[in-house]
Amino acid sequence: EQRSSIIAIDGPAGAGKSTVARRLALRLGFLYIDTGAMYRAVTWKALTLGIDPQDGERLSDLTRRMTIRLAPGYQSAFPTRVWVDGEEVTRQVREEAVSLAVSAVSSHPGVRSELVDQQRRLGKLGGVILDGRDIGTHVFPEADLKIFLTAAVAVRAQRRAEDLRAKGLPVPDRDLLEEQIRSRDEQDSSRAYAPLRKATDAIEVVTDHFSIQQTVERLLALYREKVEGDHP
Ligand code: CDP
Ligand code: CDP
């Protein structure tokens, strides 16, 4: 049987979703769809136009009118290349101003429904890995494999600090980084529409003591066991 699979990876900020999803896609020959990059693209455009992150109506309108294109990125720091209306904004969408506003922008149902439609169109043929917050619960509840990837806040803050250092960006102190991560988790988990939640049938993978390599191998084993029916 050669059915094309859909793999959903959800979890909080900095758990390693995009890093791991990108590598897993390479290993399986799947298409990787970074849904967070889409929410970041809308947020970047809104900030550029001076639209208030609370203004759901204007944001929904903007989301419907703008064109987002994604392509594989170069490295962990930039897992996905992003274009908005033809302009490359790969670096801009990772800037702090975007990270601080993205949860507010993503809370509006009109923004989400437009991006979810696009994600379903991109993913429906299968052979895809999507990562985000609501993939297993809302975008593809019928996904063949659902992973909930997570790690302690302190570990995620440490990884973020290393990321910033590698990009040559200023590194805020540890308390501030942890606070920013907690605040984004809180906003993403508490919104009314499609909040961050572990799907009941998702497999939780805690990566505190895993390297990237180990995490990828673990997910590959889960995929083989669950989808290809390989029982070692
Ligand atoms: O910074 P990080 O890589 O963890 O986040 P991201 O995956 O780039 O997602 C940025 C933000 O987009 C999240 O904090 C959510 O507010 C929003 N998002 C969402 O609401 N639903 C998704 N499926 C993906 C991202
Ligand atoms: O997409 P998400 O926000 O969940 O995480 P990410 O953007 O992939 O960032 C995770 C960071 O932690 C990256 O810098 C990875 O190199 C690093 N990391 C990891 O993902 N997994 C480990 N087991 C160890 C480090």
mmCIF file of C-alpha atoms and ligand atoms in Angstrom:
data_model
loop_
_atom_site.group_PDB
_atom_site.id
_atom_site.type_symbol
_atom_site.label_atom_id
_atom_site.label_comp_id
_atom_site.label_asym_id
_atom_site.label_seq_id
_atom_site.Cartn_x
_atom_site.Cartn_y
_atom_site.Cartn_z
ATOM 1 C CA GLU A 1 0.000 0.000 0.000
ATOM 2 C CA GLN A 2 1.505 3.346 -1.035
ATOM 3 C CA ARG A 3 -0.610 5.892 0.758
ATOM 4 C CA SER A 4 1.012 9.264 1.321
ATOM 5 C CA SER A 5 1.270 10.219 4.947
ATOM 6 C CA ILE A 6 0.658 13.384 6.871
ATOM 7 C CA ILE A 7 2.837 13.982 9.940
ATOM 8 C CA ALA A 8 1.744 16.651 12.434
ATOM 9 C CA ILE A 9 4.234 18.130 14.912
ATOM 10 C CA ASP A 10 2.859 20.526 17.511
ATOM 11 C CA GLY A 11 4.263 22.003 20.681
ATOM 12 C CA PRO A 12 5.366 25.149 22.489
ATOM 13 C CA ALA A 13 7.910 27.749 21.327
ATOM 14 C CA GLY A 14 11.495 26.559 21.045
ATOM 15 C CA ALA A 15 10.796 22.844 21.519
ATOM 16 C CA GLY A 16 12.705 22.095 18.315
ATOM 17 C CA LYS A 17 9.736 21.541 16.006
ATOM 18 C CA SER A 18 11.080 23.312 12.936
ATOM 19 C CA THR A 19 14.633 21.989 13.310
ATOM 20 C CA VAL A 20 13.436 18.427 13.696
ATOM 21 C CA ALA A 21 10.621 18.641 11.130
ATOM 22 C CA ARG A 22 12.982 19.956 8.473
ATOM 23 C CA ARG A 23 15.450 17.099 9.011
ATOM 24 C CA LEU A 24 12.760 14.458 9.207
ATOM 25 C CA ALA A 25 11.345 15.722 5.896
ATOM 26 C CA LEU A 26 14.778 15.327 4.291
ATOM 27 C CA ARG A 27 15.076 11.793 5.630
ATOM 28 C CA LEU A 28 11.631 10.745 4.401
ATOM 29 C CA GLY A 29 11.626 12.764 1.177
ATOM 30 C CA PHE A 30 8.577 14.673 2.415
ATOM 31 C CA LEU A 31 7.570 18.293 1.921
ATOM 32 C CA TYR A 32 8.018 20.376 5.082
ATOM 33 C CA ILE A 33 5.401 23.054 5.763
ATOM 34 C CA ASP A 34 6.386 25.522 8.499
ATOM 35 C CA THR A 35 3.003 26.963 9.510
ATOM 36 C CA GLY A 36 4.613 29.270 12.091
ATOM 37 C CA ALA A 37 6.430 30.980 9.224
ATOM 38 C CA MET A 38 3.029 31.783 7.686
ATOM 39 C CA TYR A 39 1.768 33.435 10.907
ATOM 40 C CA ARG A 40 5.089 35.289 11.130
ATOM 41 C CA ALA A 41 4.712 36.490 7.524
ATOM 42 C CA VAL A 42 1.289 38.001 8.276
ATOM 43 C CA THR A 43 2.663 39.594 11.455
ATOM 44 C CA TRP A 44 5.656 41.075 9.640
ATOM 45 C CA LYS A 45 3.425 42.572 6.942
ATOM 46 C CA ALA A 46 0.997 43.967 9.530
ATOM 47 C CA LEU A 47 3.814 45.645 11.478
ATOM 48 C CA THR A 48 5.201 47.091 8.241
ATOM 49 C CA LEU A 49 1.797 48.569 7.390
ATOM 50 C CA GLY A 50 1.229 49.838 10.934
ATOM 51 C CA ILE A 51 -1.811 47.607 11.509
ATOM 52 C CA ASP A 52 -2.688 47.074 15.182
ATOM 53 C CA PRO A 53 -2.194 43.394 16.229
ATOM 54 C CA GLN A 54 -5.617 43.627 17.936
ATOM 55 C CA ASP A 55 -7.441 44.715 14.768
ATOM 56 C CA GLY A 56 -8.886 41.370 13.675
ATOM 57 C CA GLU A 57 -10.870 42.784 10.813
ATOM 58 C CA ARG A 58 -7.973 44.525 9.064
ATOM 59 C CA LEU A 59 -5.668 41.563 9.770
ATOM 60 C CA SER A 60 -8.116 39.075 8.267
ATOM 61 C CA ASP A 61 -8.451 41.258 5.205
ATOM 62 C CA LEU A 62 -4.666 41.559 4.917
ATOM 63 C CA THR A 63 -4.232 37.771 5.231
ATOM 64 C CA ARG A 64 -6.670 37.140 2.385
ATOM 65 C CA ARG A 65 -4.990 39.676 0.105
ATOM 66 C CA MET A 66 -1.318 38.881 0.662
ATOM 67 C CA THR A 67 0.640 36.099 -1.030
ATOM 68 C CA ILE A 68 2.958 33.945 1.067
ATOM 69 C CA ARG A 69 5.480 31.641 -0.519
ATOM 70 C CA LEU A 70 7.657 29.189 1.447
ATOM 71 C CA ALA A 71 10.719 27.198 0.398
ATOM 72 C CA PRO A 72 13.269 25.069 2.252
ATOM 73 C CA GLY A 73 15.712 27.160 4.309
ATOM 74 C CA TYR A 74 19.448 26.987 4.635
ATOM 75 C CA GLN A 75 20.054 25.927 8.248
ATOM 76 C CA SER A 76 18.450 25.592 11.669
ATOM 77 C CA ALA A 77 18.493 29.332 12.270
ATOM 78 C CA PHE A 78 16.435 29.850 9.097
ATOM 79 C CA PRO A 79 14.502 26.626 8.605
ATOM 80 C CA THR A 80 12.250 28.142 5.963
ATOM 81 C CA ARG A 81 12.662 30.847 3.336
ATOM 82 C CA VAL A 82 9.696 33.193 3.219
ATOM 83 C CA TRP A 83 8.417 35.617 0.546
ATOM 84 C CA VAL A 84 5.569 38.063 1.014
ATOM 85 C CA ASP A 85 4.095 39.479 -2.186
ATOM 86 C CA GLY A 86 7.310 38.553 -3.982
ATOM 87 C CA GLU A 87 9.701 40.129 -1.453
ATOM 88 C CA GLU A 88 12.008 37.812 0.491
ATOM 89 C CA VAL A 89 11.554 38.332 4.258
ATOM 90 C CA THR A 90 13.290 35.199 5.590
ATOM 91 C CA ARG A 91 15.311 37.144 8.162
ATOM 92 C CA GLN A 92 12.716 39.777 8.952
ATOM 93 C CA VAL A 93 10.071 37.247 10.059
ATOM 94 C CA ARG A 94 12.446 35.972 12.804
ATOM 95 C CA GLU A 95 13.020 39.421 14.313
ATOM 96 C CA GLU A 96 12.055 40.034 17.912
ATOM 97 C CA ALA A 97 9.324 42.562 17.047
ATOM 98 C CA VAL A 98 7.588 39.829 15.061
ATOM 99 C CA SER A 99 8.053 37.219 17.824
ATOM 100 C CA LEU A 100 6.478 39.615 20.339
ATOM 101 C CA ALA A 101 3.395 40.373 18.201
ATOM 102 C CA VAL A 102 2.812 37.011 16.483
ATOM 103 C CA SER A 103 0.609 35.416 19.174
ATOM 104 C CA ALA A 104 -1.775 38.378 19.169
ATOM 105 C CA VAL A 105 -2.014 38.368 15.375
ATOM 106 C CA SER A 106 -2.513 34.571 15.364
ATOM 107 C CA SER A 107 -5.425 34.741 17.801
ATOM 108 C CA HIS A 108 -7.882 36.131 15.220
ATOM 109 C CA PRO A 109 -10.182 33.510 13.666
ATOM 110 C CA GLY A 110 -10.189 35.328 10.303
ATOM 111 C CA VAL A 111 -6.395 35.167 10.089
ATOM 112 C CA ARG A 112 -6.321 31.524 11.116
ATOM 113 C CA SER A 113 -9.066 30.281 8.816
ATOM 114 C CA GLU A 114 -7.364 31.759 5.744
ATOM 115 C CA LEU A 115 -3.964 30.265 6.642
ATOM 116 C CA VAL A 116 -5.520 26.915 7.596
ATOM 117 C CA ASP A 117 -7.222 26.757 4.167
ATOM 118 C CA GLN A 118 -3.825 27.316 2.535
ATOM 119 C CA GLN A 119 -2.181 24.676 4.771
ATOM 120 C CA ARG A 120 -4.863 22.114 3.899
ATOM 121 C CA ARG A 121 -4.438 22.802 0.178
ATOM 122 C CA LEU A 122 -0.665 22.400 0.443
ATOM 123 C CA GLY A 123 -0.837 19.253 2.573
ATOM 124 C CA LYS A 124 -3.798 17.285 1.333
ATOM 125 C CA LEU A 125 -1.872 15.181 -1.174
ATOM 126 C CA GLY A 126 0.225 13.771 1.671
ATOM 127 C CA GLY A 127 3.940 13.125 1.892
ATOM 128 C CA VAL A 128 4.076 16.162 4.148
ATOM 129 C CA ILE A 129 5.217 17.205 7.601
ATOM 130 C CA LEU A 130 3.570 20.254 9.113
ATOM 131 C CA ASP A 131 4.630 21.887 12.359
ATOM 132 C CA GLY A 132 2.749 24.422 14.423
ATOM 133 C CA ARG A 133 0.298 24.637 17.312
ATOM 134 C CA ASP A 134 -2.970 23.259 15.946
ATOM 135 C CA ILE A 135 -1.964 20.791 13.229
ATOM 136 C CA GLY A 136 -3.024 17.588 14.996
ATOM 137 C CA THR A 137 -6.065 19.134 16.689
ATOM 138 C CA HIS A 138 -7.466 21.287 13.905
ATOM 139 C CA VAL A 139 -5.665 21.460 10.540
ATOM 140 C CA PHE A 140 -5.240 17.709 9.963
ATOM 141 C CA PRO A 141 -7.039 15.841 12.782
ATOM 142 C CA GLU A 142 -6.758 12.714 10.591
ATOM 143 C CA ALA A 143 -2.922 12.947 10.372
ATOM 144 C CA ASP A 144 -1.203 9.540 10.291
ATOM 145 C CA LEU A 145 1.292 10.460 12.996
ATOM 146 C CA LYS A 146 0.885 13.202 15.593
ATOM 147 C CA ILE A 147 3.795 14.301 17.725
ATOM 148 C CA PHE A 148 3.641 16.731 20.632
ATOM 149 C CA LEU A 149 7.217 17.956 20.983
ATOM 150 C CA THR A 150 8.139 19.713 24.184
ATOM 151 C CA ALA A 151 10.936 20.616 26.607
ATOM 152 C CA ALA A 152 11.258 22.480 29.907
ATOM 153 C CA VAL A 153 11.108 26.286 29.689
ATOM 154 C CA ALA A 154 14.701 26.612 30.946
ATOM 155 C CA VAL A 155 15.936 24.255 28.234
ATOM 156 C CA ARG A 156 14.011 26.094 25.533
ATOM 157 C CA ALA A 157 15.337 29.450 26.757
ATOM 158 C CA GLN A 158 18.883 28.087 26.677
ATOM 159 C CA ARG A 159 18.387 26.915 23.073
ATOM 160 C CA ARG A 160 16.949 30.305 22.090
ATOM 161 C CA ALA A 161 19.991 32.027 23.604
ATOM 162 C CA GLU A 162 22.315 29.803 21.564
ATOM 163 C CA ASP A 163 20.256 30.517 18.435
ATOM 164 C CA LEU A 164 20.555 34.273 18.916
ATOM 165 C CA ARG A 165 24.280 34.007 19.592
ATOM 166 C CA ALA A 166 24.751 31.938 16.412
ATOM 167 C CA LYS A 167 22.904 34.611 14.433
ATOM 168 C CA GLY A 168 25.149 37.297 15.935
ATOM 169 C CA LEU A 169 22.178 38.930 17.642
ATOM 170 C CA PRO A 170 22.117 40.358 21.172
ATOM 171 C CA VAL A 171 21.151 37.786 23.801
ATOM 172 C CA PRO A 172 18.692 39.031 26.455
ATOM 173 C CA ASP A 173 19.254 37.774 29.982
ATOM 174 C CA ARG A 174 17.943 34.356 30.920
ATOM 175 C CA ASP A 175 15.008 35.600 33.023
ATOM 176 C CA LEU A 176 13.721 37.750 30.181
ATOM 177 C CA LEU A 177 14.045 34.913 27.644
ATOM 178 C CA GLU A 178 12.170 32.532 29.926
ATOM 179 C CA GLU A 179 9.511 35.167 30.514
ATOM 180 C CA GLN A 180 9.046 35.692 26.748
ATOM 181 C CA ILE A 181 8.701 31.958 26.153
ATOM 182 C CA ARG A 182 6.201 31.557 29.022
ATOM 183 C CA SER A 183 4.186 34.480 27.783
ATOM 184 C CA ARG A 184 3.976 33.131 24.215
ATOM 185 C CA ASP A 185 3.020 29.646 25.477
ATOM 186 C CA GLU A 186 0.360 31.210 27.673
ATOM 187 C CA GLN A 187 -1.102 33.292 24.829
ATOM 188 C CA ASP A 188 -1.021 30.371 22.375
ATOM 189 C CA SER A 189 -2.651 27.993 24.888
ATOM 190 C CA SER A 190 -5.348 30.346 26.114
ATOM 191 C CA ARG A 191 -6.782 31.740 22.882
ATOM 192 C CA ALA A 192 -10.395 30.789 22.212
ATOM 193 C CA TYR A 193 -9.967 29.541 18.648
ATOM 194 C CA ALA A 194 -7.711 26.514 17.939
ATOM 195 C CA PRO A 195 -5.385 26.937 20.940
ATOM 196 C CA LEU A 196 -2.124 25.036 21.464
ATOM 197 C CA ARG A 197 -3.144 21.681 22.908
ATOM 198 C CA LYS A 198 -1.844 18.138 22.740
ATOM 199 C CA ALA A 199 -4.240 16.076 20.624
ATOM 200 C CA THR A 200 -5.573 13.096 22.587
ATOM 201 C CA ASP A 201 -3.944 10.731 20.085
ATOM 202 C CA ALA A 202 -0.617 12.606 19.857
ATOM 203 C CA ILE A 203 2.593 11.038 21.153
ATOM 204 C CA GLU A 204 4.414 13.355 23.550
ATOM 205 C CA VAL A 205 8.178 13.542 23.056
ATOM 206 C CA VAL A 206 10.137 15.448 25.706
ATOM 207 C CA THR A 207 13.480 16.587 24.294
ATOM 208 C CA ASP A 208 15.216 18.012 27.400
ATOM 209 C CA HIS A 209 17.919 15.354 27.291
ATOM 210 C CA PHE A 210 17.826 14.597 23.568
ATOM 211 C CA SER A 211 20.130 15.966 20.903
ATOM 212 C CA ILE A 212 18.556 17.014 17.611
ATOM 213 C CA GLN A 213 19.881 13.803 16.056
ATOM 214 C CA GLN A 214 18.354 11.655 18.802
ATOM 215 C CA THR A 215 15.009 13.403 18.462
ATOM 216 C CA VAL A 216 14.973 12.851 14.702
ATOM 217 C CA GLU A 217 15.807 9.146 15.162
ATOM 218 C CA ARG A 218 13.054 8.817 17.759
ATOM 219 C CA LEU A 219 10.443 10.340 15.446
ATOM 220 C CA LEU A 220 11.642 8.222 12.550
ATOM 221 C CA ALA A 221 11.214 5.102 14.707
ATOM 222 C CA LEU A 222 7.721 6.216 15.744
ATOM 223 C CA TYR A 223 6.819 6.835 12.119
ATOM 224 C CA ARG A 224 8.044 3.402 11.033
ATOM 225 C CA GLU A 225 6.264 1.707 13.918
ATOM 226 C CA LYS A 226 2.988 3.547 13.601
ATOM 227 C CA VAL A 227 2.640 4.156 9.879
ATOM 228 C CA GLU A 228 4.706 1.504 8.191
ATOM 229 C CA GLY A 229 3.758 -1.086 10.810
ATOM 230 C CA ASP A 230 7.351 -2.048 11.563
ATOM 231 C CA HIS A 231 7.629 -3.639 14.977
ATOM 232 C CA PRO A 232 11.267 -4.113 15.977
HETATM 233 O O1 CDP B 1 9.193 30.788 17.625
HETATM 234 P P1 CDP B 1 8.715 29.459 17.213
HETATM 235 O O2 CDP B 1 9.536 28.796 16.154
HETATM 236 O O3 CDP B 1 8.416 28.557 18.343
HETATM 237 O O4 CDP B 1 7.284 29.735 16.675
HETATM 238 P P2 CDP B 1 6.672 29.494 15.277
HETATM 239 O O5 CDP B 1 6.414 28.051 15.066
HETATM 240 O O6 CDP B 1 7.451 30.246 14.265
HETATM 241 O O7 CDP B 1 5.267 30.173 15.496
HETATM 242 C C1 CDP B 1 5.155 31.540 15.823
HETATM 243 C C2 CDP B 1 3.775 31.807 16.388
HETATM 244 O O8 CDP B 1 2.792 31.593 15.374
HETATM 245 C C3 CDP B 1 3.328 30.953 17.555
HETATM 246 O O9 CDP B 1 3.780 31.443 18.798
HETATM 247 C C4 CDP B 1 1.802 31.030 17.442
HETATM 248 O O10 CDP B 1 1.312 32.219 18.029
HETATM 249 C C5 CDP B 1 1.586 31.125 15.951
HETATM 250 N N1 CDP B 1 1.243 29.836 15.351
HETATM 251 C C6 CDP B 1 -0.057 29.406 15.460
HETATM 252 O O11 CDP B 1 -0.863 30.073 16.102
HETATM 253 N N2 CDP B 1 -0.447 28.256 14.864
HETATM 254 C C7 CDP B 1 0.406 27.514 14.158
HETATM 255 N N3 CDP B 1 -0.020 26.417 13.560
HETATM 256 C C8 CDP B 1 1.753 27.917 14.052
HETATM 257 C C9 CDP B 1 2.145 29.084 14.672
HETATM 258 O O1 CDP B 2 10.219 25.356 15.992
HETATM 259 P P1 CDP B 2 10.436 25.489 17.467
HETATM 260 O O2 CDP B 2 10.109 26.844 17.977
HETATM 261 O O3 CDP B 2 9.756 24.415 18.262
HETATM 262 O O4 CDP B 2 11.969 25.272 17.736
HETATM 263 P P2 CDP B 2 13.193 25.623 16.789
HETATM 264 O O5 CDP B 2 12.918 26.920 16.109
HETATM 265 O O6 CDP B 2 13.497 24.431 15.960
HETATM 266 O O7 CDP B 2 14.355 25.917 17.826
HETATM 267 C C1 CDP B 2 14.913 24.921 18.585
HETATM 268 C C2 CDP B 2 16.384 25.256 18.852
HETATM 269 O O8 CDP B 2 16.871 24.282 19.767
HETATM 270 C C3 CDP B 2 17.266 25.169 17.620
HETATM 271 O O9 CDP B 2 18.303 26.119 17.752
HETATM 272 C C4 CDP B 2 17.854 23.776 17.689
HETATM 273 O O10 CDP B 2 19.134 23.726 17.103
HETATM 274 C C5 CDP B 2 17.945 23.552 19.196
HETATM 275 N N1 CDP B 2 17.818 22.157 19.649
HETATM 276 C C6 CDP B 2 16.767 21.342 19.277
HETATM 277 O O11 CDP B 2 15.916 21.763 18.493
HETATM 278 N N2 CDP B 2 16.630 20.057 19.747
HETATM 279 C C7 CDP B 2 17.541 19.566 20.589
HETATM 280 N N3 CDP B 2 17.371 18.335 21.028
HETATM 281 C C8 CDP B 2 18.601 20.359 20.996
HETATM 282 C C9 CDP B 2 18.710 21.675 20.513
#
